[in-house]
C-alpha cells in the first residue's frame, strides 16, 4: 500500500448514512481519489478527480438525441425524495408559472411489477423516466443526502440543461470541463429566483447548452469506461503537462471541432519593415533568365537575402564569379532530387519570417510591385500574398471542381511563381501536408502552388491577397490569354489537382474574395512623383 | 503478565490507529486543501450500509432514496466560498457596484493612488456605500509598512474584498471574516479558488494605463535565439544553451554543445523559454517579465497561484512542469512542435496586453472576474477570456454567444450575416438625403435604412419609394448619439452615413463584400492619417491625401454593430463628452476605439467622387466644413492620453475590385461603375 503513494481509488458513490461523507470513510492517505460526490471541503484541488455518479439508466435506456430548441416544459424537477423545504420551493414555482414548471415525485400507487425507478408522477399523471426529461429545457439537479446525484447523468443524456443546486459540489471533471457551457449553477439560497435567472438566458445560448450537455454525456458520462478513461487522461495530463489535451479538445463538441479554425498566426501583429524578406528562386537550368531575375529582385529595398534552389542534379551551378554581384547575401542550395517540393523546404538559411517564392522566369515584376507586395504581406502576415490570381469553380454539369485562369471578378488562389508568405508554411508544407499530396505533386511535377494555397487556407481559414493589377505572365496558361494556343491538358491537370486535394482535405478550404490590394493612391489623380509606388501595373 | 502484554499491544494498536487517523485528516501531500476541521465526521471503517446500493450498479433496480437533508446554513469564516459568504442579493440587477473604503488621512502612496484611479475609472465604481454590493478595502502600502486598521462598517467582512497588490509584508491585524482576498501571488495553500482572486506581482513603477506593449515583433522565434533563459540572482536573465530553438524548424535536431552565452544585466529575457523556479520570492514578477518579453514561462512547481487563474487558461501560454523531472522537461522543450511554440508565444503577448500591462487593466480584470461570478450563466464564455481581444473588450452584456461578436468567426466556423443596416445621421440643416437613401437601398445587401433625425428642421413630407424598411428615429442632438446601440439595428453590419455623404450602389455593394472578409475592422471610403509632430511635441492628423492612412471617416463606413456597444458602454464618459463638444473628434474617437481593440488599421476601398466634388463628405465630421481643414488638433492628444498610448495603425493599401481599371472589357467587370471617371 505504501501509504497510498501512486494509488488511485475509485469511489463511485461516496458516503452512507447517517453523515454521508463526501470523500472516503477510510483514510485516503496519499492515494488519489476519484470520487463521485466531492464537496469543496473534501476535494484536494489538483489532486483528487471528481467523477460523475454513474447512472445505470445510461446503459439501460436508449434516448435518441433530440435537437435543441424550446421544449414543452421550461423547468422540470424529477428527483425523488427531495428535502421538504426544497420541494416547497419548487412547488411554489409551479404554482406561480403553471405549465412551464413541472415538479415530479415518486408514484405511490403503481401496479405490481412496474419499476418505480422508471416512473414519475405529478398528481395522478404518470410519466416515463428518463424520457420525460426530454420534454424540458432545464432540469433541476438538487443535492440529496449526497452531493453527487445520478440524475445529473440522466439529465445530460436527455439534452436537458442541468440546473445544479448543491452548494460546494465539485462538478464532475471540473478540472477540465467547462460547466458554464452546459449547466447553470444556482446557489441554494437563490433557489426561489431560479426561474427568473433562467429566463434571462438568451434562447441561442440555451440551444448551445443543450447541445453541450448531450455531448458531455456522450463523451464522459455514458459508460464506466468513459468515466475511467477521462479520469486516466486527466492524470496523464498532469504528469505530461506540455503534451496535455487542450481546453478545446475537452470541451468543443465534434461539430465545432470540425468547422472551427485555429489560425497558427493569430496574434494581430505587423512585423517590422526592417526585417525584410528572403527571396527563394527555384531553378533548373535557365541560367540567363535566372540571372535577370536575381538582378531585378536585388533592386527591391526590403530584400535581405537571396536563396537559389538549384534543382538540377546533372549539371553544376555556374561558378561563383559568373553570378550577378548584388548587395545582399546570395546562397545556392543544391538538392538531391529534382522535386517541386524543394521550393517549399524550410531551409536553415531562411532567417526572415517573410519568404518570396519566385520562379526563374518572372522578370516582369517591377521593384515597386515587389516592395509593395512585401508591405501588403506585413499587413497580412498569415496569408499568401501573390501576383497572378486564380479561381476554383464548381462545374455543375460534371459535378466537380474546375480551375479557372480567365479574367474573373473573383480570386481564391495566387500562383506561387511570385508570392510572399510566412516561412512557417514551409514547415507545414514539408512536414504536415495531409495525405499523399506531397507525393502526388512530385510525381506529377505540377500543382505545388495549388497545394500550398489549400494548405494555408485550411489552416488559417482566410483568403489569399492578390496584389496589383493583372500583368502578362510567362506561364503555360497565360498563352490562352495571349490567344496563341490553349493548353487544354494543362488546365485539365490543374482541375484534377483541385479535385484530388479537396478529397484529401475532406473539404474545400479555399475562400473566394472579390478584392485585390493596390497602393492607396493607385490610379488616383495625384502627382506620380509623390506616390510611394508609382511603377505599378505597367505591362 | 499476559494481561499486561495484551494491554501494551492494545496501546500500540490504538496509537497507530490515532496516527492513521491524524494522517488521514491532514494529508501530507501537496497541493492539497488546507486542513479544515469537519465537526462530527469521525474517521472509521465503513459500515457498508451501502452494500445494497452498490449492488444496484450491476443489477439496475430501484435506487434507494437518499435520506433528505436540510439546506446547509452558512458556515464560519474559515470555510468560505462564493455561495456561502457572498451575498449576491445586494447586487441589484446583477450589476456590480464597487465602493472603496476611504483611506485614513495622510500621504497616499503611488500604488494606492493608481489603484484608486483605476477603480474610480471603472464603470463599476460608486461613491455611495449604500448602493454598493462590493466594498473594496485597500489593505496596505508596502513602503510605509503601516497596516491599515479594520474599516468600518466591516460587517464581518461580508461582501468585502481586501486588496493588496503586493504580498503581505505585515501581518493582518484584523480577522478576515467573510471577506475575499485579492492578493499578488497568493500561496497555493492559502488561496481559496472561486472566492479569492490571484493578482500578478506588479513592479512599483507599473504604469497606470496603457502600458508598455509586448516585446514580440514577430510570430516565430528568430533563428539562432537561445532556447532557454534562466533567472539571475540580481534580477537579470541569463540565456543558456544552444540555438536549438531553431532546430525543430529544420526538422532535425542535433545536440550542440555550445558554451553558455552570458548576457548579464538584461531586464527582459531574449529566449524561446524562460525557466522560473517556484522557490524564489520574486518568481511571480519574473513571470510577468517573461510574459511581456514573449518568452514562454516554464514554471517548476509554482507554490503560488497563477494570476487570474479562475479565468485565464494558462496551459495556452505557459508550461507548468514537475521539478523532479528536469531532464524530461528539457527534452520536452527541445522537441516541442513548432505549432505549439508559435501558439504559446503569441498567447503570452495577447495576455500581457489584455490583462497585465497596466495597473488599470489588472484592477479592471479583477472586477470583471467578480462581475462574472455574479452574472453566473451570463458571464464571459472561456473563449472570450482566452482569445483576442480579451474579456475586458468583449462585453457579456452585449452577448454571451461568440458568433455575435466580430472577433470569433474563425474559431466558431461561422460567418458574419450577409446584410447590413444603413444608419443615416441628419445633424445639420439642408436637403434631406433622398438620393443617398435611394442609392443605398439599391444594394442587394441592404436590410433596412435607419434615419437618425437630429436637427430642428421638420421631417420631410415624403420619403423615396424603396424596397427595404425605412425607420426615422429622433436623435438627441448629440454627436455621440450616432454610435448608440439602438435596438432597431438588427444586423451585424452597420453602414454609418451622414446626410451629406454621397455614394453609389456599386460602392456600397463592394465595400460591404470587403467588410464581410474583415468583420472586425472598419471599412471606409475617405481617410485621415495621423503623425508625430516634432515641432509641437504631440500627435497631429491630416485629411490630406497621402500614401498611407490610419483612420476612415465614419460619415461613410461599414463596421460591426458591436462597436456601438463598446463606444457607449466601454469608453469613459469624459471622452464621449469631448466628442460632443468638438464634433470633429468623434471620428477620431471611433477610430481609436476600433484600433485599440483590433490593433490593426482600417480598410480603405475606392471612392469615385472624391475628385469632382469640392466637399464630398465633410472631413470635419458631421456638419459642414471646409475640405482640408484639419480638425481640432488637440482631441487626438487628449485621446492618446486617455488611452495611455497611440492605438492607431497605418496602412499603405487600398482594396479594389479584382479587375479594377484593368485593360479588359468593362462588360466583364462586376463593379464597373466604380471606374466611371
Short mmCIF file of N, CA and C in Angstrom, two decimals, chain A residues 13 15 18-19 25-26 30 41 43 47 54 60 81 83 85 106 116 143 145-146 149 178 180 190 201 204-205 240-242 247-248 259-261 264-268 270 272 275 346 348 353 372 375 379-380 383 406-409 422 424 427 431 460 469-470 513-518 520-522 524 530-532, chain B residues 20 29 33 44-47 50 53 57 60 62 65-67 69-72 75 79 88 216-220 249-251 313 316 320 328 332 338-340 342 346-347 377 380 382 400-401 403-404 410-411 413 510 517-518 521 545-547 598 610 649 651-660 662 668-671:
data_model
loop_
_atom_site.label_atom_id
_atom_site.label_comp_id
_atom_site.label_asym_id
_atom_site.label_seq_id
_atom_site.Cartn_x
_atom_site.Cartn_y
_atom_site.Cartn_z
N UNK A 13 -19.63 6.01 -5.49
CA UNK A 13 -20.78 6.65 -4.84
C UNK A 13 -20.44 6.83 -3.37
N UNK A 15 -20.14 7.99 0.55
CA UNK A 15 -20.99 8.38 1.67
C UNK A 15 -22.14 7.44 1.92
N UNK A 18 -25.12 7.82 8.62
CA UNK A 18 -26.00 8.99 8.67
C UNK A 18 -25.35 10.28 8.17
N UNK A 19 -24.03 10.33 8.07
CA UNK A 19 -23.43 11.65 7.81
C UNK A 19 -22.98 11.83 6.38
N UNK A 25 -14.65 6.98 3.61
CA UNK A 25 -14.79 6.72 5.03
C UNK A 25 -13.55 6.08 5.65
N UNK A 26 -12.55 5.84 4.82
CA UNK A 26 -11.29 5.37 5.37
C UNK A 26 -10.23 6.41 5.03
N UNK A 30 -2.08 9.07 0.85
CA UNK A 30 -1.55 9.73 -0.35
C UNK A 30 -2.25 9.28 -1.62
N UNK A 41 -14.93 21.01 0.40
CA UNK A 41 -14.21 20.84 1.67
C UNK A 41 -13.36 19.58 1.67
N UNK A 43 -12.41 17.92 -1.34
CA UNK A 43 -11.73 17.76 -2.62
C UNK A 43 -10.36 18.38 -2.53
N UNK A 47 -5.52 17.41 -7.18
CA UNK A 47 -5.00 16.11 -6.79
C UNK A 47 -6.06 15.03 -6.98
N UNK A 54 -22.34 7.46 -11.71
CA UNK A 54 -22.80 6.74 -12.89
C UNK A 54 -24.28 6.41 -12.75
N UNK A 60 -29.16 1.29 -19.86
CA UNK A 60 -30.44 0.61 -19.94
C UNK A 60 -31.38 1.25 -20.96
N UNK A 81 -37.60 11.95 -3.38
CA UNK A 81 -37.05 12.09 -2.04
C UNK A 81 -36.29 13.37 -1.80
N UNK A 83 -35.69 17.03 -0.08
CA UNK A 83 -36.00 17.59 1.22
C UNK A 83 -37.26 18.44 1.12
N UNK A 85 -38.21 21.14 2.30
CA UNK A 85 -38.03 22.59 2.07
C UNK A 85 -37.82 22.89 0.59
N UNK A 106 -42.20 10.66 -6.66
CA UNK A 106 -42.38 9.22 -6.69
C UNK A 106 -43.87 8.88 -6.91
N UNK A 116 -40.53 1.26 -10.06
CA UNK A 116 -40.87 2.64 -9.69
C UNK A 116 -39.75 3.60 -10.08
N UNK A 143 -29.17 18.69 -4.52
CA UNK A 143 -28.46 17.81 -3.61
C UNK A 143 -29.48 16.94 -2.88
N UNK A 145 -29.08 13.66 0.19
CA UNK A 145 -28.15 13.46 1.29
C UNK A 145 -26.74 13.46 0.72
N UNK A 146 -26.64 12.97 -0.51
CA UNK A 146 -25.35 13.01 -1.19
C UNK A 146 -25.31 14.25 -2.09
N UNK A 149 -25.35 13.34 -7.67
CA UNK A 149 -26.61 12.69 -7.97
C UNK A 149 -26.55 12.05 -9.36
N UNK A 178 -15.67 22.65 -18.87
CA UNK A 178 -16.19 23.99 -18.63
C UNK A 178 -17.70 23.87 -18.46
N UNK A 180 -19.82 25.89 -17.34
CA UNK A 180 -20.64 27.06 -17.69
C UNK A 180 -21.30 26.88 -19.05
N UNK A 190 -30.54 31.02 -3.46
CA UNK A 190 -31.26 31.75 -4.50
C UNK A 190 -32.27 30.88 -5.22
N UNK A 201 -31.50 33.98 -19.76
CA UNK A 201 -30.54 33.38 -20.70
C UNK A 201 -31.14 33.38 -22.10
N UNK A 204 -30.58 31.40 -27.89
CA UNK A 204 -29.49 30.80 -28.66
C UNK A 204 -28.45 30.16 -27.73
N UNK A 205 -28.24 30.82 -26.60
CA UNK A 205 -27.29 30.26 -25.64
C UNK A 205 -27.84 28.97 -25.05
N UNK A 240 2.30 14.82 -17.81
CA UNK A 240 2.94 15.37 -19.01
C UNK A 240 2.22 16.65 -19.43
N UNK A 241 2.39 17.72 -18.64
CA UNK A 241 1.59 18.92 -18.90
C UNK A 241 1.87 19.55 -20.27
N UNK A 242 3.09 19.36 -20.77
CA UNK A 242 3.42 20.01 -22.04
C UNK A 242 2.80 19.28 -23.21
N UNK A 247 -8.08 22.79 -23.73
CA UNK A 247 -9.45 23.13 -23.35
C UNK A 247 -10.43 22.80 -24.48
N UNK A 248 -10.06 23.16 -25.71
CA UNK A 248 -10.96 22.94 -26.84
C UNK A 248 -11.20 21.47 -27.08
N UNK A 259 -15.61 22.38 -37.72
CA UNK A 259 -15.75 23.60 -38.53
C UNK A 259 -14.83 24.73 -38.06
N UNK A 260 -14.28 24.62 -36.86
CA UNK A 260 -13.52 25.76 -36.36
C UNK A 260 -12.09 25.70 -36.89
N UNK A 261 -11.49 26.88 -36.91
CA UNK A 261 -10.13 27.01 -37.39
C UNK A 261 -9.33 27.70 -36.30
N UNK A 264 -2.71 29.50 -36.89
CA UNK A 264 -1.42 29.41 -36.19
C UNK A 264 -0.75 30.77 -36.01
N UNK A 265 -1.17 31.78 -36.76
CA UNK A 265 -0.59 33.13 -36.62
C UNK A 265 -1.72 34.07 -36.21
N UNK A 266 -2.28 33.84 -35.01
CA UNK A 266 -3.49 34.56 -34.64
C UNK A 266 -3.25 35.94 -34.05
N UNK A 267 -2.03 36.19 -33.59
CA UNK A 267 -1.77 37.47 -32.92
C UNK A 267 -1.76 38.60 -33.93
N UNK A 268 -2.61 39.63 -33.75
CA UNK A 268 -2.58 40.76 -34.69
C UNK A 268 -1.27 41.52 -34.52
N UNK A 270 1.96 43.55 -36.90
CA UNK A 270 2.56 43.94 -38.18
C UNK A 270 4.06 43.87 -38.01
N UNK A 272 8.04 44.26 -38.23
CA UNK A 272 8.77 45.47 -38.62
C UNK A 272 9.29 45.36 -40.04
N UNK A 275 12.91 43.94 -40.95
CA UNK A 275 13.26 42.53 -41.04
C UNK A 275 13.51 42.08 -42.48
N UNK A 346 11.86 24.10 -45.55
CA UNK A 346 12.25 25.13 -44.57
C UNK A 346 13.75 25.18 -44.38
N UNK A 348 17.48 26.12 -43.45
CA UNK A 348 18.08 26.85 -42.33
C UNK A 348 18.48 28.27 -42.73
N UNK A 353 11.06 36.09 -41.48
CA UNK A 353 9.77 35.42 -41.46
C UNK A 353 9.13 35.42 -42.84
N UNK A 372 5.96 46.69 -52.77
CA UNK A 372 4.58 46.86 -52.31
C UNK A 372 4.00 45.52 -51.85
N UNK A 375 5.06 44.95 -48.41
CA UNK A 375 4.31 45.80 -47.47
C UNK A 375 2.91 45.21 -47.21
N UNK A 379 1.03 43.57 -43.59
CA UNK A 379 -0.30 43.82 -43.03
C UNK A 379 -1.13 42.54 -42.94
N UNK A 380 -0.76 41.52 -43.73
CA UNK A 380 -1.48 40.24 -43.68
C UNK A 380 -0.48 39.09 -43.57
N UNK A 383 -1.25 35.32 -44.49
CA UNK A 383 -1.86 34.94 -45.77
C UNK A 383 -0.82 34.76 -46.86
N UNK A 406 -9.14 32.65 -66.36
CA UNK A 406 -9.62 33.78 -67.17
C UNK A 406 -9.68 35.06 -66.33
N UNK A 407 -10.04 36.15 -66.99
CA UNK A 407 -10.25 37.42 -66.28
C UNK A 407 -11.55 37.29 -65.47
N UNK A 408 -11.42 37.02 -64.21
CA UNK A 408 -12.61 36.88 -63.39
C UNK A 408 -12.67 38.00 -62.35
N UNK A 409 -13.86 38.16 -61.79
CA UNK A 409 -14.05 39.17 -60.75
C UNK A 409 -13.69 38.65 -59.36
N UNK A 422 4.51 33.51 -45.00
CA UNK A 422 5.28 33.29 -43.77
C UNK A 422 6.04 31.98 -43.87
N UNK A 424 6.67 29.81 -41.81
CA UNK A 424 6.08 28.69 -41.09
C UNK A 424 5.33 27.75 -42.04
N UNK A 427 7.41 24.96 -43.30
CA UNK A 427 7.46 23.84 -42.35
C UNK A 427 6.21 22.98 -42.50
N UNK A 431 6.29 19.10 -43.63
CA UNK A 431 6.10 18.06 -42.60
C UNK A 431 4.65 17.77 -42.25
N UNK A 460 -5.54 28.53 -41.84
CA UNK A 460 -5.86 29.88 -41.34
C UNK A 460 -7.33 30.24 -41.50
N UNK A 469 -2.54 45.08 -60.34
CA UNK A 469 -3.34 44.67 -61.49
C UNK A 469 -2.73 43.49 -62.24
N UNK A 470 -3.55 42.96 -63.12
CA UNK A 470 -3.14 41.80 -63.90
C UNK A 470 -2.06 42.18 -64.90
N UNK A 513 -12.72 35.65 -52.77
CA UNK A 513 -12.92 37.07 -52.47
C UNK A 513 -12.97 37.87 -53.77
N UNK A 514 -13.47 39.10 -53.64
CA UNK A 514 -13.64 39.95 -54.83
C UNK A 514 -12.69 41.13 -54.84
N UNK A 515 -11.72 41.11 -53.91
CA UNK A 515 -10.84 42.28 -53.84
C UNK A 515 -9.39 41.90 -54.11
N UNK A 516 -8.61 42.94 -54.47
CA UNK A 516 -7.17 42.81 -54.55
C UNK A 516 -6.58 44.04 -53.88
N UNK A 517 -5.29 44.00 -53.57
CA UNK A 517 -4.68 45.14 -52.88
C UNK A 517 -3.89 45.99 -53.86
N UNK A 518 -4.13 47.29 -53.81
CA UNK A 518 -3.37 48.27 -54.60
C UNK A 518 -2.81 49.32 -53.64
N UNK A 520 -2.52 52.87 -51.91
CA UNK A 520 -3.63 53.77 -51.58
C UNK A 520 -3.98 54.70 -52.73
N UNK A 521 -2.96 55.22 -53.41
CA UNK A 521 -3.23 56.24 -54.43
C UNK A 521 -3.19 55.67 -55.85
N UNK A 522 -3.29 54.36 -56.00
CA UNK A 522 -3.19 53.75 -57.33
C UNK A 522 -4.25 54.34 -58.27
N UNK A 524 -5.09 57.14 -58.86
CA UNK A 524 -5.75 58.36 -58.42
C UNK A 524 -5.14 59.54 -59.16
N UNK A 530 4.84 61.91 -56.27
CA UNK A 530 4.58 61.91 -54.83
C UNK A 530 4.05 60.56 -54.34
N UNK A 531 3.81 59.66 -55.28
CA UNK A 531 3.30 58.35 -54.87
C UNK A 531 4.45 57.45 -54.42
N UNK A 532 4.19 56.64 -53.38
CA UNK A 532 5.23 55.74 -52.88
C UNK A 532 5.57 54.65 -53.87
N UNK B 20 -2.86 7.00 12.08
CA UNK B 20 -3.53 6.83 10.79
C UNK B 20 -4.63 7.87 10.60
N UNK B 29 0.25 15.60 1.62
CA UNK B 29 0.55 15.84 0.22
C UNK B 29 0.35 17.29 -0.17
N UNK B 33 -5.89 20.77 -0.12
CA UNK B 33 -6.64 21.81 0.56
C UNK B 33 -6.12 21.92 1.98
N UNK B 44 -13.59 6.39 10.33
CA UNK B 44 -13.72 4.98 10.75
C UNK B 44 -13.92 4.14 9.50
N UNK B 45 -13.85 2.86 9.70
CA UNK B 45 -14.11 1.97 8.57
C UNK B 45 -15.58 2.05 8.21
N UNK B 46 -15.89 1.88 6.96
CA UNK B 46 -17.30 1.99 6.58
C UNK B 46 -18.10 0.83 7.16
N UNK B 47 -19.32 1.11 7.40
CA UNK B 47 -20.19 0.05 7.92
C UNK B 47 -20.92 -0.66 6.78
N UNK B 50 -24.19 0.73 2.55
CA UNK B 50 -24.49 0.96 1.14
C UNK B 50 -24.46 -0.31 0.32
N UNK B 53 -26.99 -0.80 -2.10
CA UNK B 53 -26.99 0.22 -3.15
C UNK B 53 -25.92 -0.06 -4.19
N UNK B 57 -25.44 -1.20 -9.15
CA UNK B 57 -24.70 -0.91 -10.37
C UNK B 57 -24.70 -2.10 -11.29
N UNK B 60 -29.31 -3.20 -12.18
CA UNK B 60 -30.09 -1.97 -12.09
C UNK B 60 -31.49 -2.27 -11.55
N UNK B 62 -34.29 -0.68 -8.34
CA UNK B 62 -34.78 0.54 -7.74
C UNK B 62 -33.69 1.14 -6.86
N UNK B 65 -33.65 5.68 -1.94
CA UNK B 65 -33.65 7.13 -1.88
C UNK B 65 -32.58 7.64 -0.94
N UNK B 66 -32.08 8.76 -1.29
CA UNK B 66 -31.19 9.43 -0.34
C UNK B 66 -32.03 9.96 0.80
N UNK B 67 -31.48 9.84 1.98
CA UNK B 67 -32.19 10.43 3.10
C UNK B 67 -32.20 11.94 2.93
N UNK B 69 -32.10 15.90 3.55
CA UNK B 69 -31.19 16.65 4.40
C UNK B 69 -31.51 18.13 4.26
N UNK B 70 -31.59 18.81 5.35
CA UNK B 70 -31.97 20.22 5.26
C UNK B 70 -30.88 21.04 4.58
N UNK B 71 -31.28 22.16 4.01
CA UNK B 71 -30.29 23.04 3.39
C UNK B 71 -29.25 23.46 4.42
N UNK B 72 -28.05 23.64 3.92
CA UNK B 72 -26.96 23.99 4.83
C UNK B 72 -27.02 25.44 5.22
N UNK B 75 -21.56 28.68 6.74
CA UNK B 75 -20.54 28.20 7.65
C UNK B 75 -19.75 29.37 8.22
N UNK B 79 -14.17 28.69 6.37
CA UNK B 79 -14.52 27.89 5.21
C UNK B 79 -15.49 28.67 4.35
N UNK B 88 -25.16 37.81 -3.02
CA UNK B 88 -25.39 38.39 -4.35
C UNK B 88 -26.68 39.20 -4.41
N UNK B 216 7.28 41.20 -28.39
CA UNK B 216 7.34 40.34 -29.56
C UNK B 216 7.11 41.16 -30.82
N UNK B 217 8.03 41.06 -31.77
CA UNK B 217 7.87 41.78 -33.02
C UNK B 217 7.56 40.81 -34.15
N UNK B 218 7.74 39.55 -33.92
CA UNK B 218 7.43 38.58 -34.97
C UNK B 218 6.82 37.35 -34.34
N UNK B 219 6.09 36.62 -35.17
CA UNK B 219 5.36 35.47 -34.65
C UNK B 219 6.27 34.33 -34.22
N UNK B 220 7.25 34.01 -35.05
CA UNK B 220 8.06 32.83 -34.78
C UNK B 220 9.37 33.23 -34.12
N UNK B 249 12.51 23.73 -36.46
CA UNK B 249 12.08 24.32 -37.73
C UNK B 249 12.69 23.58 -38.89
N UNK B 250 13.90 23.14 -38.70
CA UNK B 250 14.56 22.45 -39.79
C UNK B 250 14.17 20.99 -39.81
N UNK B 251 13.51 20.56 -38.76
CA UNK B 251 13.02 19.19 -38.75
C UNK B 251 14.06 18.19 -38.29
N UNK B 313 -6.73 30.52 -19.06
CA UNK B 313 -6.25 29.16 -19.30
C UNK B 313 -4.75 29.23 -19.54
N UNK B 316 -2.32 27.58 -22.18
CA UNK B 316 -2.14 28.10 -23.53
C UNK B 316 -0.96 29.05 -23.64
N UNK B 320 3.69 24.43 -16.99
CA UNK B 320 3.92 24.11 -15.59
C UNK B 320 4.46 22.69 -15.55
N UNK B 328 13.40 15.37 -18.32
CA UNK B 328 12.20 15.20 -19.14
C UNK B 328 11.69 16.55 -19.63
N UNK B 332 11.39 17.84 -23.40
CA UNK B 332 10.08 18.26 -23.92
C UNK B 332 10.17 19.63 -24.57
N UNK B 338 6.78 22.99 -33.44
CA UNK B 338 6.75 24.42 -33.75
C UNK B 338 5.36 25.04 -33.61
N UNK B 339 4.32 24.28 -33.94
CA UNK B 339 2.97 24.83 -33.85
C UNK B 339 2.66 25.25 -32.41
N UNK B 340 3.11 24.43 -31.46
CA UNK B 340 2.84 24.72 -30.05
C UNK B 340 3.67 25.93 -29.61
N UNK B 342 4.75 28.38 -31.43
CA UNK B 342 4.13 29.57 -32.01
C UNK B 342 2.92 30.01 -31.19
N UNK B 346 2.55 33.56 -28.94
CA UNK B 346 1.56 34.59 -29.25
C UNK B 346 0.61 34.80 -28.08
N UNK B 347 0.28 33.71 -27.38
CA UNK B 347 -0.65 33.84 -26.27
C UNK B 347 -0.04 34.68 -25.13
N UNK B 377 -24.66 32.44 -15.39
CA UNK B 377 -24.78 31.92 -16.75
C UNK B 377 -24.52 32.97 -17.81
N UNK B 380 -18.78 35.87 -19.16
CA UNK B 380 -17.98 35.64 -20.36
C UNK B 380 -17.74 34.15 -20.56
N UNK B 382 -15.45 31.08 -21.77
CA UNK B 382 -13.99 30.95 -21.66
C UNK B 382 -13.27 31.47 -22.92
N UNK B 400 -23.55 36.65 -24.99
CA UNK B 400 -22.68 35.59 -24.48
C UNK B 400 -22.43 34.56 -25.57
N UNK B 401 -22.87 34.87 -26.78
CA UNK B 401 -22.67 33.95 -27.90
C UNK B 401 -21.55 34.48 -28.78
N UNK B 403 -20.44 34.01 -31.67
CA UNK B 403 -20.70 34.35 -33.08
C UNK B 403 -21.27 35.76 -33.23
N UNK B 404 -21.84 36.31 -32.18
CA UNK B 404 -22.43 37.65 -32.29
C UNK B 404 -21.37 38.75 -32.29
N UNK B 410 -13.73 32.70 -36.96
CA UNK B 410 -12.86 31.60 -37.34
C UNK B 410 -12.98 30.45 -36.35
N UNK B 411 -12.86 30.79 -35.06
CA UNK B 411 -12.90 29.73 -34.03
C UNK B 411 -14.25 29.03 -34.01
N UNK B 413 -16.24 28.75 -36.70
CA UNK B 413 -16.61 28.27 -38.01
C UNK B 413 -17.86 28.95 -38.55
N UNK B 510 -19.65 46.84 -53.07
CA UNK B 510 -18.28 46.35 -53.00
C UNK B 510 -17.73 46.49 -51.58
N UNK B 517 -15.16 40.08 -45.30
CA UNK B 517 -13.88 39.41 -45.10
C UNK B 517 -13.15 39.95 -43.87
N UNK B 518 -13.51 41.15 -43.42
CA UNK B 518 -12.81 41.77 -42.29
C UNK B 518 -13.82 42.34 -41.29
N UNK B 521 -12.94 44.97 -38.59
CA UNK B 521 -12.35 46.27 -38.90
C UNK B 521 -13.40 47.23 -39.45
N UNK B 545 -4.55 63.94 -48.80
CA UNK B 545 -4.38 62.61 -49.37
C UNK B 545 -2.91 62.24 -49.30
N UNK B 546 -2.66 61.01 -48.92
CA UNK B 546 -1.27 60.59 -48.71
C UNK B 546 -1.12 59.13 -49.09
N UNK B 547 0.12 58.66 -49.00
CA UNK B 547 0.39 57.28 -49.35
C UNK B 547 -0.02 56.30 -48.26
N UNK B 598 -8.62 46.04 -32.17
CA UNK B 598 -8.11 45.10 -33.18
C UNK B 598 -6.60 45.14 -33.33
N UNK B 610 -14.29 61.48 -55.24
CA UNK B 610 -13.50 62.44 -54.47
C UNK B 610 -12.84 63.51 -55.32
N UNK B 649 -2.98 52.51 -36.20
CA UNK B 649 -2.00 51.78 -37.01
C UNK B 649 -2.19 52.22 -38.47
N UNK B 651 -1.87 52.03 -42.66
CA UNK B 651 -1.91 51.06 -43.75
C UNK B 651 -1.50 51.76 -45.03
N UNK B 652 -0.90 50.99 -45.95
CA UNK B 652 -0.44 51.57 -47.21
C UNK B 652 -1.21 51.01 -48.39
N UNK B 653 -2.32 50.33 -48.12
CA UNK B 653 -3.01 49.71 -49.24
C UNK B 653 -4.48 50.07 -49.28
N UNK B 654 -5.04 49.86 -50.45
CA UNK B 654 -6.47 50.06 -50.67
C UNK B 654 -6.97 48.76 -51.29
N UNK B 655 -8.14 48.31 -50.93
CA UNK B 655 -8.67 47.11 -51.56
C UNK B 655 -9.61 47.52 -52.69
N UNK B 656 -9.25 47.10 -53.90
CA UNK B 656 -10.02 47.41 -55.10
C UNK B 656 -10.67 46.13 -55.63
N UNK B 657 -11.69 46.26 -56.48
CA UNK B 657 -12.21 45.06 -57.15
C UNK B 657 -11.10 44.39 -57.96
N UNK B 658 -11.17 43.07 -58.11
CA UNK B 658 -10.08 42.33 -58.75
C UNK B 658 -9.71 42.90 -60.12
N UNK B 659 -10.69 43.31 -60.89
CA UNK B 659 -10.39 43.80 -62.25
C UNK B 659 -10.36 45.33 -62.33
N UNK B 660 -10.18 45.99 -61.20
CA UNK B 660 -10.26 47.45 -61.14
C UNK B 660 -9.29 48.11 -62.14
N UNK B 662 -8.42 47.45 -64.96
CA UNK B 662 -7.61 46.57 -65.79
C UNK B 662 -8.02 46.75 -67.25
N UNK B 668 -16.96 42.66 -68.58
CA UNK B 668 -16.54 41.56 -67.73
C UNK B 668 -16.52 41.98 -66.25
N UNK B 669 -16.58 43.27 -66.00
CA UNK B 669 -16.35 43.74 -64.64
C UNK B 669 -17.64 43.83 -63.85
N UNK B 670 -17.59 43.36 -62.62
CA UNK B 670 -18.77 43.35 -61.78
C UNK B 670 -19.06 44.75 -61.23
N UNK B 671 -18.02 45.47 -60.86
CA UNK B 671 -18.20 46.79 -60.26
C UNK B 671 -17.77 47.86 -61.25
#
